[in-house]
mmCIF file of N, CA and C in Angstrom:
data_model
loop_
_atom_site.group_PDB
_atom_site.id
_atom_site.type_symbol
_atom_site.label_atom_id
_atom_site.label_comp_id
_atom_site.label_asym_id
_atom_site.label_seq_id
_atom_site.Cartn_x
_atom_site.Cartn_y
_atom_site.Cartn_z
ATOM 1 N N UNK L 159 0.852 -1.164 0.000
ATOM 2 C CA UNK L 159 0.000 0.000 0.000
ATOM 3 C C UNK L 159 0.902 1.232 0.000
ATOM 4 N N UNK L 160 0.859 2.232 -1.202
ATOM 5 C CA UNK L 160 1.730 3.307 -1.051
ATOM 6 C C UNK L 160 0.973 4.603 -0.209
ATOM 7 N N UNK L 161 1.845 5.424 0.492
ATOM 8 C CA UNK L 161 1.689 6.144 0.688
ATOM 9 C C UNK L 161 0.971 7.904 -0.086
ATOM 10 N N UNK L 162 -0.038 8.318 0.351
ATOM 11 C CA UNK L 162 -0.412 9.278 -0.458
ATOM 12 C C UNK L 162 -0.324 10.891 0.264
ATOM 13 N N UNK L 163 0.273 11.750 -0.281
ATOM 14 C CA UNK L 163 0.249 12.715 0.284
ATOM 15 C C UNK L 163 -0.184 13.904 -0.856
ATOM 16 N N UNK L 164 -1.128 14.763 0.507
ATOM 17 C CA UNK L 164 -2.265 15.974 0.002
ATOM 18 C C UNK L 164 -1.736 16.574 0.644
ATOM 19 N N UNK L 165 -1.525 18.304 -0.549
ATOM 20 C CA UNK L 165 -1.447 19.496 -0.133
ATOM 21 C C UNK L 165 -2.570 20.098 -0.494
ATOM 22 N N UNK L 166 -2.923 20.726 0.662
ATOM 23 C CA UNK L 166 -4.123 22.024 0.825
ATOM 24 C C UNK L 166 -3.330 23.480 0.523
ATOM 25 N N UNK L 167 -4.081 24.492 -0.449
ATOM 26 C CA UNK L 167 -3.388 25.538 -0.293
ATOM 27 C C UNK L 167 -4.585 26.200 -0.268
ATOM 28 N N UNK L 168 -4.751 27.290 0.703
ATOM 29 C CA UNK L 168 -5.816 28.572 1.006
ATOM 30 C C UNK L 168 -5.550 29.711 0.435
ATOM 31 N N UNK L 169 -6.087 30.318 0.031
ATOM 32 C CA UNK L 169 -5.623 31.540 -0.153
ATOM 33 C C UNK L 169 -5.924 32.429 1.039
ATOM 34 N N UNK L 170 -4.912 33.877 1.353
ATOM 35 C CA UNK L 170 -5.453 34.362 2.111
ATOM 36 C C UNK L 170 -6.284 35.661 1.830
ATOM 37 N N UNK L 171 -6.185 36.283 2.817
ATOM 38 C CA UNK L 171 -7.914 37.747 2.658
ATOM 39 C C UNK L 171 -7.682 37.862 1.457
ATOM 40 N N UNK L 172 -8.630 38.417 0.712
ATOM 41 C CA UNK L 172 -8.667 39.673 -0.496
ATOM 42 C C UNK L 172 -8.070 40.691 0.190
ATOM 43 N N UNK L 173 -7.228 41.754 -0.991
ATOM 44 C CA UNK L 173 -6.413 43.095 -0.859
ATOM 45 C C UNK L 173 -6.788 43.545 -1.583
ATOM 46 N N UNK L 174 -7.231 44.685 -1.225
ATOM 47 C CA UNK L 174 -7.954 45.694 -1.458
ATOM 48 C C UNK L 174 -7.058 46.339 -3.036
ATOM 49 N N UNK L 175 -7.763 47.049 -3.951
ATOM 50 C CA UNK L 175 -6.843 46.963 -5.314
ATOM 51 C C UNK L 175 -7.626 48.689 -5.546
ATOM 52 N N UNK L 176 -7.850 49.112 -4.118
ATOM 53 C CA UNK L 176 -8.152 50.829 -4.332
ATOM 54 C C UNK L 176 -6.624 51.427 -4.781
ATOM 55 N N UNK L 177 -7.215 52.732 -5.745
ATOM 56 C CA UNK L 177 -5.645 53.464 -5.981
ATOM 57 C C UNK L 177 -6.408 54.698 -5.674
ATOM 58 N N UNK L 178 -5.180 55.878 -5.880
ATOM 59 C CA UNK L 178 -5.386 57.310 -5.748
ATOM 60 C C UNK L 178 -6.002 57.975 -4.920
ATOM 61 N N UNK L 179 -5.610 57.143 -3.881
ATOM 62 C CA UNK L 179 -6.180 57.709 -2.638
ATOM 63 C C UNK L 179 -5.729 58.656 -1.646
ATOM 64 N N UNK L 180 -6.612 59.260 -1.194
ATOM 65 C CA UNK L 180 -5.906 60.479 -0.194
ATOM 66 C C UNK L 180 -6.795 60.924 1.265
ATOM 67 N N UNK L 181 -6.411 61.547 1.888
ATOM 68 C CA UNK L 181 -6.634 61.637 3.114
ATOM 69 C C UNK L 181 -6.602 63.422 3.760
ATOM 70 N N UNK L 182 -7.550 63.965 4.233
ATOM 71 C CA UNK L 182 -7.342 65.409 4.642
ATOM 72 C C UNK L 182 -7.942 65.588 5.886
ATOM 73 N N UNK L 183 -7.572 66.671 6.496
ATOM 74 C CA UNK L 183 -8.598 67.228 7.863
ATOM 75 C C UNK L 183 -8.460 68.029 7.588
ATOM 76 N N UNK L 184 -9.676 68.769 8.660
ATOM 77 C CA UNK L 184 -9.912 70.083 8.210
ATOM 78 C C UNK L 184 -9.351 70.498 10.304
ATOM 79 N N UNK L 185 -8.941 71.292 10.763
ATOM 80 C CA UNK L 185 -8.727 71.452 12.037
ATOM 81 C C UNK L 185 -9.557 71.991 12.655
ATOM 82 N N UNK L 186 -10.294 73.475 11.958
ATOM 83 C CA UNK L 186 -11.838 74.567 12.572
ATOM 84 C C UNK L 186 -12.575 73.525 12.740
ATOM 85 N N UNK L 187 -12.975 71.941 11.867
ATOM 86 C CA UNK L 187 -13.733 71.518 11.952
ATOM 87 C C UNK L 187 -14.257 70.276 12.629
ATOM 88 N N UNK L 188 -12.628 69.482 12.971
ATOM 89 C CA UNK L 188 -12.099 68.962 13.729
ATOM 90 C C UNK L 188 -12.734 67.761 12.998
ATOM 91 N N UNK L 189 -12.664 67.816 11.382
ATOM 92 C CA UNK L 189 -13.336 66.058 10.778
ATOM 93 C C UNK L 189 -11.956 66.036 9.797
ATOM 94 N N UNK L 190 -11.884 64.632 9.580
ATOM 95 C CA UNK L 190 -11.110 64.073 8.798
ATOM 96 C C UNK L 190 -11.872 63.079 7.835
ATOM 97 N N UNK L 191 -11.479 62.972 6.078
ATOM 98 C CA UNK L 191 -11.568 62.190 5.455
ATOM 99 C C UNK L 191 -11.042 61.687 4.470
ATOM 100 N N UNK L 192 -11.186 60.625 3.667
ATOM 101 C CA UNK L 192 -10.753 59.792 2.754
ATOM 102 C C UNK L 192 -11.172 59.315 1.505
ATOM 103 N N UNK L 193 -10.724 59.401 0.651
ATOM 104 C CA UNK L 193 -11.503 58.703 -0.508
ATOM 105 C C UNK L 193 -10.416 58.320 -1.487
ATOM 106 N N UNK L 194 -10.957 57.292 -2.395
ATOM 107 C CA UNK L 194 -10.049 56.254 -3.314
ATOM 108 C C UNK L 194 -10.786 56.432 -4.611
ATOM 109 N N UNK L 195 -9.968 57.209 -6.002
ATOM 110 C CA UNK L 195 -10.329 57.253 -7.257
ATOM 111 C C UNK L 195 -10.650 56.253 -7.975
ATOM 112 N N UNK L 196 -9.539 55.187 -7.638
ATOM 113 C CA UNK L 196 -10.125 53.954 -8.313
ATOM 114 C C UNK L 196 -10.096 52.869 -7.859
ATOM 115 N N UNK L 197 -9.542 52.082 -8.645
ATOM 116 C CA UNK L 197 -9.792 50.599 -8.391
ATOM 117 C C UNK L 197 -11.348 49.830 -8.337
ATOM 118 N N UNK L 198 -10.802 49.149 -7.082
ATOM 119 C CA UNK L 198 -11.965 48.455 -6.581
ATOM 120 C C UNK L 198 -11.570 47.702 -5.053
ATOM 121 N N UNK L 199 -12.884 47.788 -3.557
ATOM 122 C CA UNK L 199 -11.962 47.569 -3.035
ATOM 123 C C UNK L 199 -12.728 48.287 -1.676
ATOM 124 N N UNK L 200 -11.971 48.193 -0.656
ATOM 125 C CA UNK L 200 -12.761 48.856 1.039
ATOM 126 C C UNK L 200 -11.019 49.879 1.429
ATOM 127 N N UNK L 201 -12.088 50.785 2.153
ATOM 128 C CA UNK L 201 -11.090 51.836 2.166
ATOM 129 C C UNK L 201 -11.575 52.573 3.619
ATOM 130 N N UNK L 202 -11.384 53.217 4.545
ATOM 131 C CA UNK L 202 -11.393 53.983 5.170
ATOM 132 C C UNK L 202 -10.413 55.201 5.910
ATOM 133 N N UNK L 203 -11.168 55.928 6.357
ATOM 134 C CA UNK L 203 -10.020 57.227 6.618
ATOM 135 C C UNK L 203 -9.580 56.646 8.142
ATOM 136 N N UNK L 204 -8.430 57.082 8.465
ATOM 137 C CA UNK L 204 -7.664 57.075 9.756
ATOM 138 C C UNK L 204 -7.011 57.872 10.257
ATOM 139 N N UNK L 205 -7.290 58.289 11.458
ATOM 140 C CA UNK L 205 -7.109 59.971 12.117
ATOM 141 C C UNK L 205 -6.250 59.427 13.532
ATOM 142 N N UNK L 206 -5.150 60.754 13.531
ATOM 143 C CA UNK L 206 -4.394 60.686 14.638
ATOM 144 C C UNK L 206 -5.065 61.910 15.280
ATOM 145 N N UNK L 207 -5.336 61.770 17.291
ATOM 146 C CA UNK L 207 -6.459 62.594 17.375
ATOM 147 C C UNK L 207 -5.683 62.488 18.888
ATOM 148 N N UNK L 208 -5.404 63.901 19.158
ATOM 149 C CA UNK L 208 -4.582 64.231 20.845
ATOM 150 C C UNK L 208 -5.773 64.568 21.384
ATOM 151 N N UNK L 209 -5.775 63.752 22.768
ATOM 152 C CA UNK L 209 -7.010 64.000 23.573
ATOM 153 C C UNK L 209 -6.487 64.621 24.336
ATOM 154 N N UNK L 210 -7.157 66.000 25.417
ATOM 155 C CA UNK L 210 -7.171 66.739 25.843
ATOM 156 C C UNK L 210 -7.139 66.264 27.214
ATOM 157 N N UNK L 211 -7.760 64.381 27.696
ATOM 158 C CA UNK L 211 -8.138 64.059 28.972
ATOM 159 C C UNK L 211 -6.598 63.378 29.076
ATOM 160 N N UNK L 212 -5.681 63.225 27.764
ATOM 161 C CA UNK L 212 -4.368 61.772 28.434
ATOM 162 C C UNK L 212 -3.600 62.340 27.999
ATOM 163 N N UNK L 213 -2.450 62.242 28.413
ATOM 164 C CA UNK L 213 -0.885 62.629 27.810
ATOM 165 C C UNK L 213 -0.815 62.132 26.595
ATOM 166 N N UNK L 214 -1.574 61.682 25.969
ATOM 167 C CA UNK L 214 -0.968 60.875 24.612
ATOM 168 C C UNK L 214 -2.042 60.965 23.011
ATOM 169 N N UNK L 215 -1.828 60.678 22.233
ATOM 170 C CA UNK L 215 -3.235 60.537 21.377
ATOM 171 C C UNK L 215 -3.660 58.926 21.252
ATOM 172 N N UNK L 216 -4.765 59.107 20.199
ATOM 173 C CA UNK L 216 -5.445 58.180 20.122
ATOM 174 C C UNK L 216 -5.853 57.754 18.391
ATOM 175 N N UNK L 217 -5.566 56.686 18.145
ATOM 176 C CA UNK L 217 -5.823 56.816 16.431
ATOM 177 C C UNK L 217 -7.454 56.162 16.292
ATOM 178 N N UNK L 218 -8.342 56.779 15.476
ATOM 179 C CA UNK L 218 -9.489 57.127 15.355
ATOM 180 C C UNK L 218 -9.938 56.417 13.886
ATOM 181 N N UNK L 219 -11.447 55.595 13.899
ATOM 182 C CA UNK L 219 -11.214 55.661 12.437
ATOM 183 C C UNK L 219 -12.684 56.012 11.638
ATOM 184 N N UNK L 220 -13.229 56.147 10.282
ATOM 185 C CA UNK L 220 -13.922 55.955 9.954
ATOM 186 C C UNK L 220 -14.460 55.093 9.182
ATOM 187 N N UNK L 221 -15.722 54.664 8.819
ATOM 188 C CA UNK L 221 -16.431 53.606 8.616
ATOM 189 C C UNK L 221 -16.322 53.102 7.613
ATOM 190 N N UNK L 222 -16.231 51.883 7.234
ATOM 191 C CA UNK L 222 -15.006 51.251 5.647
ATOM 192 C C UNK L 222 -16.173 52.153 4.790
ATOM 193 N N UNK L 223 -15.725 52.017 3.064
ATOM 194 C CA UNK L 223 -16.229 52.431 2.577
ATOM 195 C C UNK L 223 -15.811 51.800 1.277
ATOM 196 N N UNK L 224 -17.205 51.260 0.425
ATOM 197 C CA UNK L 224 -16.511 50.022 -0.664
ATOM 198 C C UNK L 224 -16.568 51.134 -2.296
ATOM 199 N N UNK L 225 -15.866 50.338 -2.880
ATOM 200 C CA UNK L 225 -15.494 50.964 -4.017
ATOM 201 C C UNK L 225 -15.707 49.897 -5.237
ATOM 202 N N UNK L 226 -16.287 50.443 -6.397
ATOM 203 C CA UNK L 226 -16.028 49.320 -7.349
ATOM 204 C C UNK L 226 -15.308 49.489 -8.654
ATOM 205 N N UNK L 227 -15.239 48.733 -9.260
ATOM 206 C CA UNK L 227 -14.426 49.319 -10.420
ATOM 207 C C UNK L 227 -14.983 50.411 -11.536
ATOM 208 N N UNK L 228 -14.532 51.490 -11.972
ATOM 209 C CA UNK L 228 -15.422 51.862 -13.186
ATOM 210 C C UNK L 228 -16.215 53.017 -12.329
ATOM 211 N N UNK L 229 -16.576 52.747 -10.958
ATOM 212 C CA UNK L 229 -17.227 53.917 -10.297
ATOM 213 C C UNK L 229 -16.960 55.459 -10.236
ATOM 214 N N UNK L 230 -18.106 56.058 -11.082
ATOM 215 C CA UNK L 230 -17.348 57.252 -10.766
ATOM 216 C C UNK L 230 -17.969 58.206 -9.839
ATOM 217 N N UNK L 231 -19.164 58.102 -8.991
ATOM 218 C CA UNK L 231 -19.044 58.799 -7.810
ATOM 219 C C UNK L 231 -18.447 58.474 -6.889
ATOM 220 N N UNK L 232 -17.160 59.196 -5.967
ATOM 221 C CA UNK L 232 -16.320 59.179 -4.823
ATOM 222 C C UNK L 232 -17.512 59.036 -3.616
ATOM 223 N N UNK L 233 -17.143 57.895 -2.582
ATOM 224 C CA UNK L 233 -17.621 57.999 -1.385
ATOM 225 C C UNK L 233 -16.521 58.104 -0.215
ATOM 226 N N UNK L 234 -16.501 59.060 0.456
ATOM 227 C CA UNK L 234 -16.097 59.295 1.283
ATOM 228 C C UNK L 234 -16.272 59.272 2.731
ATOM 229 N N UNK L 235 -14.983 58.562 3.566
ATOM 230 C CA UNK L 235 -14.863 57.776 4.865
ATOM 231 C C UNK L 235 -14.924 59.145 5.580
ATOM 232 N N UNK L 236 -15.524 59.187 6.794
ATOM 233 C CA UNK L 236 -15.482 60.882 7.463
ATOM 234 C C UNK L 236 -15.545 60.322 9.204
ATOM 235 N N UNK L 237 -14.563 60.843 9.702
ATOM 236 C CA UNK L 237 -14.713 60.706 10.895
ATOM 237 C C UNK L 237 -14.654 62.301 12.188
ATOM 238 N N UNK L 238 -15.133 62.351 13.062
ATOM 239 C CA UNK L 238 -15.321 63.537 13.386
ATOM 240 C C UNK L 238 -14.582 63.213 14.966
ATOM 241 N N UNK L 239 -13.306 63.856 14.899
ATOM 242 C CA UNK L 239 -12.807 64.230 16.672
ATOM 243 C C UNK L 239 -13.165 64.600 17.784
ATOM 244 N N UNK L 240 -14.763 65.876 17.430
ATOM 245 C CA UNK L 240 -15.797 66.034 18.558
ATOM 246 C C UNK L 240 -16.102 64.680 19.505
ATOM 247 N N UNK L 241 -16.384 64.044 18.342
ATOM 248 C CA UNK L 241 -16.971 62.430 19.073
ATOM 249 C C UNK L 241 -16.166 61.736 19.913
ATOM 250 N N UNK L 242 -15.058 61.855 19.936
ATOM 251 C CA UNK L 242 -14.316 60.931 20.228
ATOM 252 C C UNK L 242 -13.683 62.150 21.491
ATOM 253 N N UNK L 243 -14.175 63.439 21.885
ATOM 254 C CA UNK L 243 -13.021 64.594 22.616
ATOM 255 C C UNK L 243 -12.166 64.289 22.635
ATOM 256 N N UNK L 244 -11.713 64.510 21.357
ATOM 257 C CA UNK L 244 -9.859 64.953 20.628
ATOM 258 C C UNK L 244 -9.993 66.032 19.853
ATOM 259 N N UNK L 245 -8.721 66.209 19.118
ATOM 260 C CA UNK L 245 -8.398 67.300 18.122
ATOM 261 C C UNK L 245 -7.523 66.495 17.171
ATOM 262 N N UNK L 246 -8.345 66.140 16.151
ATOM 263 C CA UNK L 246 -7.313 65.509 14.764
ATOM 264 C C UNK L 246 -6.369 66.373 14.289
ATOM 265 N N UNK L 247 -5.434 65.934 14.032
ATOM 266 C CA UNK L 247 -3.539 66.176 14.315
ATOM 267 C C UNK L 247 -3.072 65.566 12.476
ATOM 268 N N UNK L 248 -3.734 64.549 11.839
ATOM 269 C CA UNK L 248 -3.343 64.254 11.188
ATOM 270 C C UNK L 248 -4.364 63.160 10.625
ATOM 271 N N UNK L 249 -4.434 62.638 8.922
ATOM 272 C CA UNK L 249 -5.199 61.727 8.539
ATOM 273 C C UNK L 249 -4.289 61.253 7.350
ATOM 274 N N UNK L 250 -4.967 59.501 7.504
ATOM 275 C CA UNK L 250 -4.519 58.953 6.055
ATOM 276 C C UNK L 250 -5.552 58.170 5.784
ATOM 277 N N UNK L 251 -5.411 57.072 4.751
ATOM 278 C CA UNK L 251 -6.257 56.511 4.077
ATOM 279 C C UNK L 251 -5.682 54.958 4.735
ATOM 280 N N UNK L 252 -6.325 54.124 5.352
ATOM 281 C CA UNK L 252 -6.503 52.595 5.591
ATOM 282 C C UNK L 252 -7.069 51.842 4.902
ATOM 283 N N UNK L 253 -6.486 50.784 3.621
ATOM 284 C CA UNK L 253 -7.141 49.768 3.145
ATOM 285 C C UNK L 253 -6.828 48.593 3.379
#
């Protein structure tokens, strides 16, 4: 009786295949957001946000936001520092 040997191969997550993406805050307004020109793909904005209650900050995010190929209205990830009592310091784009 010979021996038989099986390989399993998985793939892992899907990666996200958003491009041209960018990231802004506004400071008077204390929101940050994100959006991705193309691809296809989940994207959200991510905010560095100094709280006023800790010596330190806190990174903040907003709510994914899917993209498809060929799409041409931009949706945009928005997160607001009020909510969270901070002051956004800085934003990028997380996919």
């Amino acid at each position: 009786m010979g021996l038989t040997t099986c390989l399993v191969v998985s793939a892992g997550p899907a990666q996200a295949a958003v491009y041209g993406c960018r990231a802004s805050f506004n400071s008077s307004d204390n929101l940050a957001q994100a959006t991705c020109d193309g691809g296809f793909g989940r994207y959200r904005v991510k905010a560095n946000c100094a709280s006023p209650n800790y010596p330190y900050s806190i990174t903040i995010y907003g709510p994914w936001k899917s993209r498809t190929s060929g799409e041409v209205n931009q949706s945009y990830s928005l997160v607001d520092g009020d909510a969270y009592n901070c002051h956004i310091t800085s934003a990028s784009t997380d996919v």
